[in-house]
mmCIF file of C-alpha atoms in Angstrom:
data_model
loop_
_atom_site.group_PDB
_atom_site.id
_atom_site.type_symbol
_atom_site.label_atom_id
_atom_site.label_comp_id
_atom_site.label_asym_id
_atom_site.label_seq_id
_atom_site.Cartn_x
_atom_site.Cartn_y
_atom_site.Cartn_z
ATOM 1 C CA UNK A 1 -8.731 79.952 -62.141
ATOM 2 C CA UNK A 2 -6.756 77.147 -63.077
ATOM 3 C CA UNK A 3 -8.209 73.389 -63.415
ATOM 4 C CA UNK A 4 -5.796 72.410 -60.604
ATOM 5 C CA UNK A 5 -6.731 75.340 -58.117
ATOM 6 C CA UNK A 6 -10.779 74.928 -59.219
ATOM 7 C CA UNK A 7 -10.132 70.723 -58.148
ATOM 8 C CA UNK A 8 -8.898 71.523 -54.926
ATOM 9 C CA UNK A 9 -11.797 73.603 -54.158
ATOM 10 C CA UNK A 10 -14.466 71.364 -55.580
ATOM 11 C CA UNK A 11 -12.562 68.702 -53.577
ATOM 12 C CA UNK A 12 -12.942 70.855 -50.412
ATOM 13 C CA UNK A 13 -16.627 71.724 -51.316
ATOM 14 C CA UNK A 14 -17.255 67.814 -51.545
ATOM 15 C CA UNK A 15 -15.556 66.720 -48.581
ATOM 16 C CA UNK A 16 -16.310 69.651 -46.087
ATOM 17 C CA UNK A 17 -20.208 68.266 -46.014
ATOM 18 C CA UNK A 18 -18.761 64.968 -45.110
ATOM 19 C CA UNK A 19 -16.729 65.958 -42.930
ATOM 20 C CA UNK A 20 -19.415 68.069 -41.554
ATOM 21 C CA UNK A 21 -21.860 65.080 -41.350
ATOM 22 C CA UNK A 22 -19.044 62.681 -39.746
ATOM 23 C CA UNK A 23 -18.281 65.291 -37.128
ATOM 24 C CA UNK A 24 -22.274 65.680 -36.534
ATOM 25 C CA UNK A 25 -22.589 61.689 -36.191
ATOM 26 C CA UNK A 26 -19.344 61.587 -33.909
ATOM 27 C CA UNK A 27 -21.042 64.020 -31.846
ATOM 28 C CA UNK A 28 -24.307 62.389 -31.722
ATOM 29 C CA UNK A 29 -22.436 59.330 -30.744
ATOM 30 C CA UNK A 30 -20.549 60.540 -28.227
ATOM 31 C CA UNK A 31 -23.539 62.328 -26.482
ATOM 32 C CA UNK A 32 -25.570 59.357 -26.914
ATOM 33 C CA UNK A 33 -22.838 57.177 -25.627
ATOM 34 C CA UNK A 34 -22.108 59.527 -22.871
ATOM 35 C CA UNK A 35 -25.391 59.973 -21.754
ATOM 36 C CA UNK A 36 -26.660 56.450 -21.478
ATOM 37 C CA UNK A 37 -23.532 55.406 -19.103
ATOM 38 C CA UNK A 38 -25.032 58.258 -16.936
ATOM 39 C CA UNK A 39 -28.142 57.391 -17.328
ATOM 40 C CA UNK A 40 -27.428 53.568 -16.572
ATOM 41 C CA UNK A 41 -24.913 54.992 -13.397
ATOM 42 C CA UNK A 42 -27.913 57.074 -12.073
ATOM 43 C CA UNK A 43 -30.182 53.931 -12.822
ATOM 44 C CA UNK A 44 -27.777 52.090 -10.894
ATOM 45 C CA UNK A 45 -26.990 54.368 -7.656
ATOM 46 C CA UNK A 46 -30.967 54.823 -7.250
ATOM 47 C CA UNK A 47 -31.249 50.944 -7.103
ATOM 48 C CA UNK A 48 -28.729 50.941 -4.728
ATOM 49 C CA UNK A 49 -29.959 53.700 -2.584
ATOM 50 C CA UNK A 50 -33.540 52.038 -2.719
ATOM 51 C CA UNK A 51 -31.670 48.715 -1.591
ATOM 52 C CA UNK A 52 -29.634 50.207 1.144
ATOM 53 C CA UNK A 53 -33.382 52.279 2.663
ATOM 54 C CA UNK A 54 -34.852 48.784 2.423
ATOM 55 C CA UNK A 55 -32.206 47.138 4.752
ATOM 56 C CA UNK A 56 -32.735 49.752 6.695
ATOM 57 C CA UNK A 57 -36.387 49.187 6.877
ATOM 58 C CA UNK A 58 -35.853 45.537 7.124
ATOM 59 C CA UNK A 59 -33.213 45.758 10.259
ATOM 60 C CA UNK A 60 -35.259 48.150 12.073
ATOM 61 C CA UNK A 61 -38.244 45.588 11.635
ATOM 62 C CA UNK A 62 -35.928 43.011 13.306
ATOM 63 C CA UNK A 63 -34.830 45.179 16.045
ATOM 64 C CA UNK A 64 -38.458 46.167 16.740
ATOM 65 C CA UNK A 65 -39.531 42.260 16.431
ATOM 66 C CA UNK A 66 -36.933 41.037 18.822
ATOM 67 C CA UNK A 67 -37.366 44.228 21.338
ATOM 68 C CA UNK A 68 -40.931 43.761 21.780
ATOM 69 C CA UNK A 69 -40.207 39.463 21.648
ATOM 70 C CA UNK A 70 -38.010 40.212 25.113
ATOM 71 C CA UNK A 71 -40.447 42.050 26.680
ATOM 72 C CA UNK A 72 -43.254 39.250 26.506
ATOM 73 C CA UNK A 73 -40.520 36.698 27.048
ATOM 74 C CA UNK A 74 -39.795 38.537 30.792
ATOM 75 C CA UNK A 75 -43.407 39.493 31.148
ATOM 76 C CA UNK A 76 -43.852 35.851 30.950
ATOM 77 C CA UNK A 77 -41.364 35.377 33.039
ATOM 78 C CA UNK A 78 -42.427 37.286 35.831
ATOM 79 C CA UNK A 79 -45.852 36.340 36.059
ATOM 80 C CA UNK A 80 -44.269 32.891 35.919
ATOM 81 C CA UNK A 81 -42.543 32.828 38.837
ATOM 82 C CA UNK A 82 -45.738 34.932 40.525
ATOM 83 C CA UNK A 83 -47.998 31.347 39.283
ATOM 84 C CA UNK A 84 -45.105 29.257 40.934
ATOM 85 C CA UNK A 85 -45.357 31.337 44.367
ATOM 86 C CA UNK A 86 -49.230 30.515 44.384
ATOM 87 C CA UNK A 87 -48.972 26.978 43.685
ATOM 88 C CA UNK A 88 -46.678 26.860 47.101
ATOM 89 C CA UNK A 89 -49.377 29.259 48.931
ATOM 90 C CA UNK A 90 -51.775 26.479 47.669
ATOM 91 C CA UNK A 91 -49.678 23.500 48.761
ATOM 92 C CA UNK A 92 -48.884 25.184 52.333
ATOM 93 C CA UNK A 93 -53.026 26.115 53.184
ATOM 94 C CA UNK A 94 -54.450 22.737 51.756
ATOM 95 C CA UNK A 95 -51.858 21.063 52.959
ATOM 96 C CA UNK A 96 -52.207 22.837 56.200
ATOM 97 C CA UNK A 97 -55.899 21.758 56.687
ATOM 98 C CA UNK A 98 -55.429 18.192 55.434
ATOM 99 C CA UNK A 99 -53.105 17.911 58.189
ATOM 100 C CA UNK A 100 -55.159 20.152 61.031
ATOM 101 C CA UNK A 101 -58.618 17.533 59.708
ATOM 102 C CA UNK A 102 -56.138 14.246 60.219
ATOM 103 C CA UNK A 103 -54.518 14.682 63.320
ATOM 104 C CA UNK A 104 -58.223 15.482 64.480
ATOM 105 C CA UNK A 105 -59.873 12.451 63.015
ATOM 106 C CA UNK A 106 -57.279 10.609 64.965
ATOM 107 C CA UNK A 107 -58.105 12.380 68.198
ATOM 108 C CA UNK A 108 -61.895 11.807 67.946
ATOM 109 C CA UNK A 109 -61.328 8.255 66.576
ATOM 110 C CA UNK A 110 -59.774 7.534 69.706
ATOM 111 C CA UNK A 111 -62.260 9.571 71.585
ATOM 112 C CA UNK A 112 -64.824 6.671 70.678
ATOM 113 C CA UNK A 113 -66.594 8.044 68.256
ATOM 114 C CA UNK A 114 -68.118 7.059 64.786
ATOM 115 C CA UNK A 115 -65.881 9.082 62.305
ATOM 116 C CA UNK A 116 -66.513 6.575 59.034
ATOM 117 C CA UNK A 117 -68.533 9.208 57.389
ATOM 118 C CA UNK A 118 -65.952 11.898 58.066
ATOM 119 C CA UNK A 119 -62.870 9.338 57.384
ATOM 120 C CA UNK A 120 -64.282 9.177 53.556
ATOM 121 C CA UNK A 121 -64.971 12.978 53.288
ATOM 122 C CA UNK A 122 -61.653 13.522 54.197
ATOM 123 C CA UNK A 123 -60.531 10.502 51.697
ATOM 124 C CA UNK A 124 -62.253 13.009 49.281
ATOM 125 C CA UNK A 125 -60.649 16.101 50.353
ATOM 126 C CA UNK A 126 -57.568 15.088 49.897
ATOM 127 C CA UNK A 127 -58.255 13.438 46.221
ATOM 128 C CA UNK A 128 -59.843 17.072 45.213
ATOM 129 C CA UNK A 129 -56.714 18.718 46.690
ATOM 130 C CA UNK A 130 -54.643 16.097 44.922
ATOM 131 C CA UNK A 131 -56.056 16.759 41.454
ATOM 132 C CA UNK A 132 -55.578 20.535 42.176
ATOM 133 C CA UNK A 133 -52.133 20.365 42.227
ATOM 134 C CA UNK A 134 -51.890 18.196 39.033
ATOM 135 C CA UNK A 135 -54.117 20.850 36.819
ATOM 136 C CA UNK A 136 -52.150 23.868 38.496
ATOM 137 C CA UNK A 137 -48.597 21.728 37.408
ATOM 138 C CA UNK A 138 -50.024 21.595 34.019
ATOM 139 C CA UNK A 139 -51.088 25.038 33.931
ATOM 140 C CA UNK A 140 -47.603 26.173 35.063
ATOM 141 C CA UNK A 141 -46.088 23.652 32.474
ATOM 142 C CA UNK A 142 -48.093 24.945 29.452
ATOM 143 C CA UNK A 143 -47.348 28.618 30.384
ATOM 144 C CA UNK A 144 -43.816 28.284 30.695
ATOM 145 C CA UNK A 145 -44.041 26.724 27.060
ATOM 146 C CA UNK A 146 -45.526 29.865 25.992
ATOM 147 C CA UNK A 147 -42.231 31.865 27.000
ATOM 148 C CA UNK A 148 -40.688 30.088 23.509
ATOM 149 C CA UNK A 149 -43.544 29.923 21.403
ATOM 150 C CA UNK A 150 -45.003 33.753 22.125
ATOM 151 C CA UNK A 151 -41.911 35.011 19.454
ATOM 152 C CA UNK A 152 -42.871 32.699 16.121
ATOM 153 C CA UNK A 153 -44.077 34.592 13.436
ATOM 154 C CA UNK A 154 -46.638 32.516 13.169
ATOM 155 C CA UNK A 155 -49.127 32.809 16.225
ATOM 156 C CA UNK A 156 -50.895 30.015 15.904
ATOM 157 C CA UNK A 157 -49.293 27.896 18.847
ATOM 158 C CA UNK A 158 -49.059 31.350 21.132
ATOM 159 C CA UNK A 159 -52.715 31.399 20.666
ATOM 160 C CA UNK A 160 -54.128 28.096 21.539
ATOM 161 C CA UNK A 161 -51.848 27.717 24.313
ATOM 162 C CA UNK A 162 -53.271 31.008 25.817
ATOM 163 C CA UNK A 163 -56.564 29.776 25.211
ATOM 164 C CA UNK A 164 -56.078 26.574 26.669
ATOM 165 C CA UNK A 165 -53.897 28.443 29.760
ATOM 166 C CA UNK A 166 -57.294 30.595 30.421
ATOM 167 C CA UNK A 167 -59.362 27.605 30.172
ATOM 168 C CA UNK A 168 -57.604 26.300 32.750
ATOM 169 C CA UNK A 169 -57.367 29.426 35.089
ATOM 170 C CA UNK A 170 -61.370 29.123 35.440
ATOM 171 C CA UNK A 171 -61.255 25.053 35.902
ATOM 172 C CA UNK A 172 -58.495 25.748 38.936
ATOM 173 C CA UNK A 173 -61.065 28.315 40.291
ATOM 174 C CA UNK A 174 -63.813 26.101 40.129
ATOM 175 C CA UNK A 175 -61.523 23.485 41.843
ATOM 176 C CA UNK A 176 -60.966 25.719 44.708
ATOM 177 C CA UNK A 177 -64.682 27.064 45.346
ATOM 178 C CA UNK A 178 -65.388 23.050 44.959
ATOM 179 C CA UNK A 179 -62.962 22.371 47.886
ATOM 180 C CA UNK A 180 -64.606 25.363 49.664
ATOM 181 C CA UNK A 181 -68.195 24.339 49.301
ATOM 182 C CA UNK A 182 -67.416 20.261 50.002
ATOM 183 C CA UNK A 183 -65.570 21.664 53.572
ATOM 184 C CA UNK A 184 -68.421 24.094 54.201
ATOM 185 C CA UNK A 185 -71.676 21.709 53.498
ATOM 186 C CA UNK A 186 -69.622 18.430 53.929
ATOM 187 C CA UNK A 187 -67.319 18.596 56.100
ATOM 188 C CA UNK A 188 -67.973 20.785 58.657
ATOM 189 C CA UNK A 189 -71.507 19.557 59.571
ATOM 190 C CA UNK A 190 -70.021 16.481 60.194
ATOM 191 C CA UNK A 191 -67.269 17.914 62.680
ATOM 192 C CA UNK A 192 -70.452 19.671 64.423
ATOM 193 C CA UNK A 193 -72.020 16.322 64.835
ATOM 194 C CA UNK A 194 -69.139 14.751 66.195
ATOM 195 C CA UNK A 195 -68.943 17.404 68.508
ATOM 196 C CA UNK A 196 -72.150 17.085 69.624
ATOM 197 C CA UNK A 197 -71.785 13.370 70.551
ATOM 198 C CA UNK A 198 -69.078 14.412 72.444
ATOM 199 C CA UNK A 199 -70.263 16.990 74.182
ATOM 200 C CA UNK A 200 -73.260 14.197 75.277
ATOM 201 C CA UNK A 201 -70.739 11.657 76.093
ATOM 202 C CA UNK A 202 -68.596 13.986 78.507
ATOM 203 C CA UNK A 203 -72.067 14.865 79.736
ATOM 204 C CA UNK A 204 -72.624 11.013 80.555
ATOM 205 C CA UNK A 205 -69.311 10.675 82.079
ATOM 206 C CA UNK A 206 -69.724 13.792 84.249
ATOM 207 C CA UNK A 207 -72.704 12.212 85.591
#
């Protein structure tokens, strides 16, 4: 073999390793630098698909929230106009027997009699009556604030309003059993006195 033929070969023996090692690093390279754009596409696609699932989550929170916010706010509503419905019952019956106990003061006032004592019962009637239609007012008032506050996240409000709303509720129906008891004890033994002096006076007359 000739020197030029045996350069050429050790040339090729030399370079083939490099070439060898080049086209392993190339390849390492490429694979490295092919596989960490899919690993950062993956990377990014599950971040996106665990963003999208909590949007999801989050809407379907808000729809829930808002769903079940409507149906207090008419529940509220309802019994609302229910509380406004007994207030006029209330107004029409005490009003009713205010009027029936007046017209008959005036009847047995003219009759003659001594109706002082029942002229300041009745004085006292009407102030209890009075200050039950203030406290059932309020009572409505502070419920019907409840229809905006009963959807805040925070419950705070909601809460001591429906406190306050039930403390009121038993105050009311002490009120009424108050108005009850003064008529029955108060009240009415005085009309059955009255009407006993009458009953002596027509006697009298009669005679």
């Amino acid at each position: 073999m000739n020197k030029k033929n045996l350069f050429f070969f050790l040339a090729i023996a030399i370079l083939i390793p490099v070439s060898c090692t080049q086209a392993k690093t190339l390849i390492k390279e490429e694979t490295s630098s092919s596989d960490g754009t899919s690993s950062v596409k993956v990377k990014v696609d599950v971040e996106n698909e665990r963003g999208n699932r909590q949007d999801i989550v989050s809407s379907k929170k808000d729809d829930a929230a808002q769903k079940k916010c409507e149906t207090a706010q008419n529940r509220i509503s309802n019994k609302l106009g229910q509380l406004e419905n007994n207030r006029n019952m209330y107004r029409n019956v005490y009003g009713n027997m205010s009027a029936r106990l007046t017209r008959l003061l005036d009847r047995l006032t003219q009759a003659g009699l001594d109706t002082s004592d029942l002229e300041v019962s009745l004085e006292n009637l009407d102030s209890m009556i009075e200050e039950l239609y203030s406290n059932y007012d309020t009572f409505i008032g502070n419920f019907q604030q409840s229809e905006s506050t009963v959807c805040d996240e925070d419950k705070t409000q909601f809460r001591n309003q429906f406190q306050l709303m039930r403390n009121q509720v038993e105050d009311i129906r002490i009120q009424r059993q108050e108005i009850k008891d003064f008529f029955n004890e108060t009240i009415k033994p005085q009309l059955e006195e009255l009407k006993i002096q009458l009953d002596d006076e027509t006697e009298e007359t009669e005679d």
